[in-house]
Short mmCIF file of C-alpha atoms in Angstrom, two decimals:
data_model
loop_
_atom_site.label_atom_id
_atom_site.label_comp_id
_atom_site.label_asym_id
_atom_site.label_seq_id
_atom_site.Cartn_x
_atom_site.Cartn_y
_atom_site.Cartn_z
CA MET A 1 76.04 92.70 112.85
CA PHE A 2 77.80 90.24 110.53
CA LYS A 3 80.26 87.66 111.80
CA TYR A 4 83.15 86.33 109.76
CA ALA A 5 85.61 83.48 110.34
CA THR A 6 89.07 82.87 108.89
CA LEU A 7 90.37 79.39 108.05
CA ASN A 8 93.93 80.57 107.33
CA ASN A 9 96.09 83.51 108.27
CA ILE A 10 94.55 86.42 106.37
CA SER A 11 96.48 89.66 106.05
CA LYS A 12 95.32 92.28 108.56
CA ALA A 13 95.22 94.72 105.65
CA GLY A 14 92.20 92.76 104.46
CA THR A 15 90.31 92.22 107.71
CA ASP A 16 90.84 95.88 108.61
CA ARG A 17 88.65 96.73 105.60
CA PHE A 18 85.55 95.52 107.43
CA ASP A 19 83.48 98.32 108.91
CA GLY A 20 81.74 98.40 112.28
CA ASN A 21 79.04 96.02 111.04
CA PHE A 22 81.51 93.11 111.17
CA GLU A 23 83.16 91.15 113.92
CA HIS A 24 85.46 88.13 113.86
CA THR A 25 84.39 84.79 115.31
CA ASP A 26 86.25 81.55 115.95
CA ASN A 27 82.98 79.63 115.63
CA VAL A 28 82.61 78.84 111.93
CA ASP A 29 79.01 77.71 112.41
CA GLU A 30 77.84 81.16 113.46
CA ALA A 31 79.67 83.04 110.69
CA GLN A 32 77.88 84.60 107.73
CA GLY A 33 81.19 84.80 105.87
CA ILE A 34 84.41 82.79 105.71
CA LEU A 35 87.76 84.07 104.47
CA VAL A 36 90.04 81.27 103.28
CA ARG A 37 93.27 80.68 101.42
CA SER A 38 94.34 77.04 101.09
CA ALA A 39 92.30 75.24 103.78
CA LYS A 40 90.41 72.29 102.32
CA MET A 41 86.65 72.73 102.67
CA HIS A 42 85.23 69.76 100.77
CA ASP A 43 84.59 67.75 103.92
CA MET A 44 83.14 70.67 105.88
CA THR A 45 79.45 70.88 106.76
CA PHE A 46 78.12 74.40 106.25
CA SER A 47 75.58 75.90 108.64
CA ASP A 48 72.48 77.72 107.46
CA ASN A 49 74.11 80.95 108.68
CA LEU A 50 76.81 80.85 106.02
CA LEU A 51 76.16 83.22 103.11
CA ALA A 52 79.56 83.71 101.50
CA ILE A 53 83.06 82.25 101.18
CA ALA A 54 85.84 84.48 99.88
CA ARG A 55 89.03 82.82 98.68
CA ALA A 56 92.02 85.14 99.03
CA GLY A 57 93.57 83.90 95.80
CA ALA A 58 92.56 82.70 92.36
CA GLY A 59 92.33 78.90 92.58
CA VAL A 60 89.21 77.48 94.25
CA ASN A 61 89.79 73.72 93.97
CA ASN A 62 89.74 73.55 97.79
CA ILE A 63 86.07 74.67 97.90
CA PRO A 64 82.99 72.58 96.93
CA LEU A 65 81.57 75.10 94.45
CA ASP A 66 78.45 73.29 93.30
CA ARG A 67 77.42 72.26 96.81
CA CYS A 68 77.79 75.88 97.87
CA ALA A 69 75.59 77.05 95.00
CA GLN A 70 72.95 74.47 95.91
CA GLN A 71 72.93 75.83 99.47
CA GLY A 72 72.83 79.46 98.34
CA ILE A 73 76.40 80.22 99.40
CA VAL A 74 78.27 82.61 97.12
CA VAL A 75 81.95 81.77 96.54
CA PHE A 76 84.30 84.58 95.56
CA ASN A 77 87.91 84.57 94.41
CA THR A 78 90.34 87.42 93.77
CA PRO A 79 91.37 87.34 90.09
CA GLY A 80 94.37 89.47 89.28
CA ALA A 81 95.21 90.39 92.87
CA ASN A 82 98.29 88.12 92.85
CA ALA A 83 99.02 88.45 89.13
CA ASN A 84 102.14 90.56 89.48
CA GLY A 85 103.77 88.19 91.97
CA VAL A 86 103.19 85.20 89.68
CA LYS A 87 104.34 87.19 86.63
CA GLU A 88 107.65 88.02 88.30
CA LEU A 89 108.21 84.36 89.22
CA VAL A 90 107.53 83.32 85.61
CA ILE A 91 110.11 85.83 84.33
CA ALA A 92 112.57 84.60 86.96
CA GLY A 93 111.87 81.02 85.93
CA MET A 94 112.62 81.80 82.28
CA LEU A 95 115.93 83.38 83.22
CA LEU A 96 116.89 80.57 85.61
CA ALA A 97 116.15 77.92 82.98
CA SER A 98 117.72 79.75 80.03
CA ARG A 99 120.99 80.67 81.70
CA ASP A 100 121.45 77.45 83.74
CA ILE A 101 121.79 79.62 86.82
CA VAL A 102 120.61 76.98 89.29
CA GLU A 103 123.20 74.45 88.15
CA GLY A 104 125.89 77.12 88.23
CA VAL A 105 125.06 78.14 91.78
CA ASP A 106 124.98 74.49 92.89
CA TRP A 107 128.42 73.91 91.35
CA VAL A 108 129.88 76.92 93.17
CA ARG A 109 128.41 75.71 96.47
CA SER A 110 130.03 72.32 95.94
CA GLN A 111 133.41 74.05 95.65
CA TRP A 112 133.25 75.85 98.98
CA ASN A 113 136.55 74.32 100.16
CA ASN A 114 138.37 74.38 96.82
CA PRO A 115 141.46 76.64 97.05
CA ASP A 116 141.67 76.69 93.23
CA ILE A 117 138.09 77.82 92.70
CA VAL A 118 139.06 81.03 90.88
CA ALA A 119 140.96 79.10 88.21
CA ASP A 120 138.42 76.28 88.06
CA VAL A 121 135.56 78.74 87.47
CA GLU A 122 137.17 79.75 84.16
CA LYS A 123 137.34 76.10 83.13
CA GLN A 124 133.83 75.13 84.20
CA LYS A 125 131.66 78.18 83.46
CA LYS A 126 130.99 77.26 79.82
CA GLN A 127 128.76 74.37 80.87
CA PHE A 128 126.51 76.86 82.68
CA ALA A 129 126.55 79.66 80.10
CA GLY A 130 123.06 79.00 78.75
CA THR A 131 121.25 81.24 76.30
CA GLU A 132 119.61 84.67 76.37
CA ILE A 133 115.84 85.12 76.18
CA GLU A 134 115.89 88.20 73.95
CA GLY A 135 114.73 87.25 70.46
CA LYS A 136 113.33 83.90 71.60
CA LYS A 137 109.76 82.86 70.84
CA LEU A 138 107.58 82.70 73.94
CA GLY A 139 104.25 80.88 73.80
CA ILE A 140 101.66 81.74 76.45
CA ILE A 141 98.69 79.44 76.96
CA GLY A 142 95.97 81.46 78.70
CA LEU A 143 95.69 85.24 78.47
CA GLY A 144 94.03 86.01 81.76
CA ALA A 145 95.32 88.50 84.31
CA ILE A 146 98.63 86.65 84.73
CA GLY A 147 99.14 85.64 81.12
CA VAL A 148 98.65 89.21 79.88
CA ARG A 149 101.20 90.55 82.37
CA VAL A 150 103.71 87.88 81.38
CA ALA A 151 103.14 88.67 77.70
CA ASN A 152 103.65 92.39 78.13
CA ALA A 153 106.77 91.95 80.27
CA ALA A 154 108.24 89.52 77.72
CA VAL A 155 107.64 92.04 74.93
CA TYR A 156 109.66 94.61 76.87
CA LEU A 157 112.43 92.02 77.27
CA GLY A 158 112.65 91.72 73.49
CA MET A 159 110.92 88.37 73.10
CA ASP A 160 108.70 87.36 70.19
CA VAL A 161 105.46 86.60 72.04
CA TYR A 162 102.57 84.37 70.93
CA GLY A 163 99.39 84.00 72.98
CA TYR A 164 96.61 81.42 72.84
CA ASP A 165 93.26 81.89 74.55
CA PRO A 166 89.96 81.24 72.77
CA TYR A 167 88.07 82.92 75.62
CA VAL A 168 90.19 85.99 76.31
CA GLY A 169 88.13 88.60 78.14
CA VAL A 170 87.55 92.11 76.84
CA ASP A 171 89.38 93.76 79.74
CA ASN A 172 92.43 91.53 79.35
CA ALA A 173 92.40 92.05 75.58
CA TRP A 174 92.53 95.82 76.08
CA HIS A 175 95.61 95.49 78.31
CA LEU A 176 97.47 93.13 75.96
CA SER A 177 100.36 94.63 74.00
CA ARG A 178 99.75 95.02 70.27
CA LYS A 179 103.07 93.29 69.70
CA VAL A 180 101.70 89.98 71.01
CA THR A 181 100.60 87.63 68.24
CA HIS A 182 97.25 86.05 69.10
CA VAL A 183 97.07 82.53 67.64
CA THR A 184 93.89 80.50 67.29
CA ASP A 185 95.57 77.10 67.03
CA ILE A 186 97.44 76.01 70.15
CA ASN A 187 99.56 73.66 68.06
CA GLU A 188 101.29 76.71 66.60
CA ILE A 189 102.70 77.39 70.04
CA TYR A 190 103.74 73.78 70.57
CA ARG A 191 105.51 73.60 67.21
CA ASN A 192 107.19 77.00 67.04
CA CYS A 193 108.02 78.37 70.49
CA ASP A 194 111.34 78.12 72.32
CA ILE A 195 109.72 78.71 75.72
CA ILE A 196 106.14 77.79 76.68
CA THR A 197 104.26 78.88 79.82
CA ILE A 198 100.74 77.86 80.83
CA HIS A 199 98.23 80.03 82.71
CA VAL A 200 94.80 78.39 82.72
CA PRO A 201 92.62 77.31 85.67
CA ALA A 202 92.70 73.72 86.89
CA MET A 203 89.44 72.07 85.81
CA ASP A 204 88.46 68.64 84.57
CA SER A 205 88.74 69.95 81.01
CA THR A 206 92.30 71.25 81.52
CA LYS A 207 93.89 68.36 83.42
CA GLY A 208 96.81 67.05 81.39
CA TYR A 209 96.41 70.00 79.01
CA ILE A 210 100.08 69.76 78.09
CA SER A 211 99.99 66.11 77.12
CA ARG A 212 102.49 63.62 75.74
CA GLU A 213 101.19 64.44 72.25
CA ALA A 214 101.70 68.16 72.85
CA ILE A 215 105.24 67.58 74.11
CA ASP A 216 106.02 65.47 71.05
CA MET A 217 105.11 68.46 68.85
CA MET A 218 107.46 70.82 70.68
CA LYS A 219 110.84 71.98 69.44
CA GLN A 220 113.98 70.16 70.51
CA GLY A 221 115.38 71.83 73.63
CA VAL A 222 112.16 73.65 74.57
CA ILE A 223 111.71 75.18 78.04
CA VAL A 224 108.30 74.64 79.68
CA LEU A 225 107.03 76.64 82.66
CA ASN A 226 104.05 75.77 84.84
CA MET A 227 103.19 78.25 87.60
CA ALA A 228 99.46 77.53 87.42
CA ARG A 229 98.75 73.98 88.70
CA ASP A 230 100.74 70.75 88.41
CA VAL A 231 97.71 68.81 87.07
CA LEU A 232 97.80 70.90 83.88
CA VAL A 233 100.88 69.01 82.69
CA ASP A 234 101.34 65.29 82.14
CA GLU A 235 104.43 65.29 84.33
CA LYS A 236 105.35 61.65 83.70
CA ALA A 237 105.51 62.48 80.00
CA MET A 238 107.47 65.62 80.84
CA ILE A 239 110.05 63.65 82.85
CA ALA A 240 110.45 61.22 79.94
CA ALA A 241 110.99 64.16 77.60
CA LEU A 242 113.60 65.65 79.93
CA ASP A 243 115.44 62.34 80.15
CA ALA A 244 115.40 62.04 76.35
CA GLY A 245 116.70 65.58 75.87
CA LYS A 246 113.56 66.72 74.09
CA VAL A 247 112.76 69.26 76.83
CA ARG A 248 115.67 71.32 78.13
CA ARG A 249 114.10 72.47 81.40
CA TYR A 250 110.76 72.10 83.17
CA VAL A 251 110.06 74.88 85.67
CA SER A 252 107.23 74.21 88.12
CA ASP A 253 105.97 75.90 91.27
CA PHE A 254 104.48 72.64 92.56
CA PRO A 255 106.89 70.16 94.17
CA ASN A 256 105.72 66.56 94.14
CA PRO A 257 107.44 63.14 94.05
CA THR A 258 107.46 63.14 90.25
CA VAL A 259 109.43 66.35 89.67
CA ALA A 260 111.18 67.27 92.93
CA GLY A 261 114.93 66.90 92.51
CA HIS A 262 114.72 65.36 89.05
CA ARG A 263 117.47 66.41 86.69
CA GLY A 264 116.24 69.15 84.39
CA CYS A 265 113.45 70.26 86.74
CA ILE A 266 113.60 73.61 88.50
CA THR A 267 110.95 73.35 91.19
CA THR A 268 110.05 76.21 93.52
CA PRO A 269 108.06 75.67 96.75
CA HIS A 270 104.73 77.16 95.61
CA LEU A 271 106.00 80.73 95.75
CA GLY A 272 103.93 82.29 92.96
CA ALA A 273 101.39 84.18 95.04
CA SER A 274 103.23 84.05 98.36
CA THR A 275 104.72 87.51 98.34
CA GLU A 276 103.67 89.93 101.04
CA GLU A 277 102.21 92.20 98.38
CA SER A 278 100.15 89.45 96.74
CA GLU A 279 98.76 88.19 100.03
CA THR A 280 97.81 91.74 101.00
CA ASN A 281 96.13 92.45 97.66
CA CYS A 282 94.18 89.18 97.79
CA ALA A 283 93.02 89.76 101.36
CA ILE A 284 91.85 93.28 100.55
CA MET A 285 89.89 92.16 97.47
CA ALA A 286 88.35 89.19 99.30
CA ALA A 287 87.22 91.34 102.23
CA ASP A 288 85.77 94.02 99.92
CA GLU A 289 83.83 91.40 97.92
CA MET A 290 82.40 89.83 101.06
CA GLN A 291 81.47 93.14 102.65
CA ASP A 292 79.72 94.40 99.50
CA TYR A 293 77.74 91.17 99.23
CA LEU A 294 76.68 90.96 102.86
CA GLU A 295 75.84 94.66 103.17
CA ASN A 296 74.49 95.41 99.68
CA GLY A 297 73.77 92.04 98.05
CA ASN A 298 76.18 92.73 95.18
CA ILE A 299 78.17 89.86 93.67
CA ARG A 300 81.56 90.57 92.12
CA HIS A 301 84.05 87.88 91.08
CA SER A 302 81.94 84.89 92.03
CA VAL A 303 83.04 81.51 90.74
CA ASN A 304 79.78 79.62 91.30
CA LEU A 305 77.05 82.23 90.79
CA PRO A 306 76.59 85.13 88.35
CA ASP A 307 78.10 88.52 89.02
CA CYS A 308 75.39 91.10 89.69
CA ASP A 309 75.92 94.67 90.89
CA ALA A 310 73.07 97.07 91.71
CA GLY A 311 75.14 99.51 93.74
CA VAL A 312 73.82 100.81 97.06
CA CYS A 313 70.07 100.57 97.55
CA GLN A 314 68.34 103.97 97.26
CA TYR A 315 64.87 102.66 98.08
CA ALA A 316 63.01 101.45 101.15
CA SER A 317 64.20 97.85 100.94
CA ARG A 318 66.31 95.36 98.98
CA LEU A 319 65.65 91.65 98.51
CA THR A 320 68.02 89.21 96.83
CA VAL A 321 67.11 85.79 95.48
CA ILE A 322 69.43 82.94 94.47
CA HIS A 323 67.45 80.62 92.23
CA ARG A 324 67.54 78.12 89.41
CA ASN A 325 67.99 79.52 85.93
CA VAL A 326 64.62 78.38 84.59
CA ALA A 327 61.74 80.05 82.79
CA SER A 328 59.09 82.18 84.54
CA MET A 329 61.09 82.87 87.74
CA ILE A 330 60.90 86.65 87.33
CA SER A 331 57.16 86.56 86.69
CA ARG A 332 56.71 84.52 89.89
CA PHE A 333 58.58 87.12 91.91
CA SER A 334 56.60 89.95 90.32
CA THR A 335 53.30 88.19 91.04
CA ILE A 336 54.17 87.66 94.70
CA MET A 337 55.15 91.31 95.06
CA GLY A 338 52.10 92.52 93.17
CA ASP A 339 49.75 90.46 95.32
CA ALA A 340 51.35 92.06 98.39
CA LYS A 341 50.98 95.51 96.77
CA ILE A 342 54.75 96.08 96.93
CA ASN A 343 56.18 98.02 94.00
CA ILE A 344 59.47 96.83 92.53
CA ALA A 345 61.34 100.08 91.90
CA GLU A 346 64.34 98.41 90.25
CA MET A 347 65.22 94.82 89.41
CA THR A 348 68.48 93.28 88.24
CA ASN A 349 68.71 89.66 87.11
CA LYS A 350 71.77 87.72 85.95
CA SER A 351 72.27 84.07 85.14
CA ARG A 352 75.21 81.69 84.93
CA GLY A 353 74.70 78.13 83.83
CA GLU A 354 71.98 76.50 85.90
CA TYR A 355 71.90 79.26 88.52
CA ALA A 356 70.59 82.83 88.53
CA TYR A 357 70.52 85.79 90.89
CA THR A 358 67.96 88.57 91.24
CA ILE A 359 68.18 91.85 93.15
CA MET A 360 64.89 93.67 93.81
CA ASP A 361 64.81 97.20 95.20
CA LEU A 362 61.38 97.88 96.69
CA ASP A 363 59.37 100.99 97.54
CA SER A 364 58.26 99.39 100.80
CA ALA A 365 59.58 96.70 103.11
CA PRO A 366 58.32 93.14 102.58
CA THR A 367 56.68 91.27 105.44
CA GLU A 368 57.94 87.93 106.72
CA ASP A 369 54.97 86.33 104.93
CA VAL A 370 56.09 87.75 101.57
CA ILE A 371 59.65 86.55 102.12
CA ALA A 372 58.34 83.08 103.04
CA LYS A 373 56.28 82.94 99.83
CA LEU A 374 59.34 83.82 97.79
CA GLN A 375 61.43 81.22 99.58
CA SER A 376 58.83 78.51 98.98
CA ALA A 377 58.51 79.28 95.25
CA GLU A 378 59.69 76.40 93.06
CA GLY A 379 63.30 76.90 91.94
CA VAL A 380 64.22 79.35 94.71
CA ILE A 381 67.34 78.45 96.70
CA ARG A 382 67.78 81.37 99.06
CA VAL A 383 66.00 84.67 99.75
CA ARG A 384 67.74 87.37 101.74
CA LEU A 385 66.46 90.70 103.05
CA VAL A 386 69.49 92.96 102.68
CA LYS A 387 67.87 96.21 103.79
#
């Protein structure tokens, strides 16, 4: 029996996916798995029982990834599960910024007691008319699950779409419309696009990605959207550009003291992935990932260890090993098994950076002594008998 804990409200559609081998616990220290959304885990101490953390969402900056890898804890996220919700907010943000809808609505609200509002509307509406997005050049930085959906939707809206992503995945490339122009120099987007939206993960290498220098290259009156993470944009430089009239609108899903309420900023209260549908999709994917790992040892959509899928074990036993990605590890495992006269029927090994993961399907069950020898081998982090 596996026990799982939840650090946030997780959609019942997700937790209902667990079969009879799982039960919920309020005691985090006895859980083999944790489902989490936004709860901050950096200051948490993890028990030896913990095997997996599944983030019901894409961003994992609330989880200590490297410390988890060092302790043999697999961290999952749910890429693409909330992509449609974010895509729709990006499209809405483009329309709100282009047509000056927010300012128009605010003006109407301010006239609630004006008996001449009908006549005054005809006098005032020109200042809120804005522009259409059809025919405009849209630059998308990051062609992951969200960026591809935004690109394809913008094509259908009649926009001229340019995408930048030096690491675009094969699956995302297949789903990208042929009408999207893939550029290899991000400066082409900065210099030529009327609207720019960013969709890259928040990492040390991407903080301040849209910098003062990038903003200086942009067209006069550009609209910039950021539904990914606030740290991706140098927001002090963005505010200066708004005040100078260089940037027409900055649309962000991350309210903070720098942008909230500032003229020219349209700031939504972190709504991108907060739809009922997105939360359901994320919870379902997170639960499925955790269940497959705990029951079968398969890793899908990990952010700190390599993905590795060997299906359902068809042999007597399955062992999994999280270890350092160094030479001779596989030969060590084979030697230990050979000395114990245990045949390895199938073996799958994947690596990612300094870590690696091995699944061994065996013709006979290993003894506790064999498992202990594997665990004590140099470079081994965690050994688990799955079956």
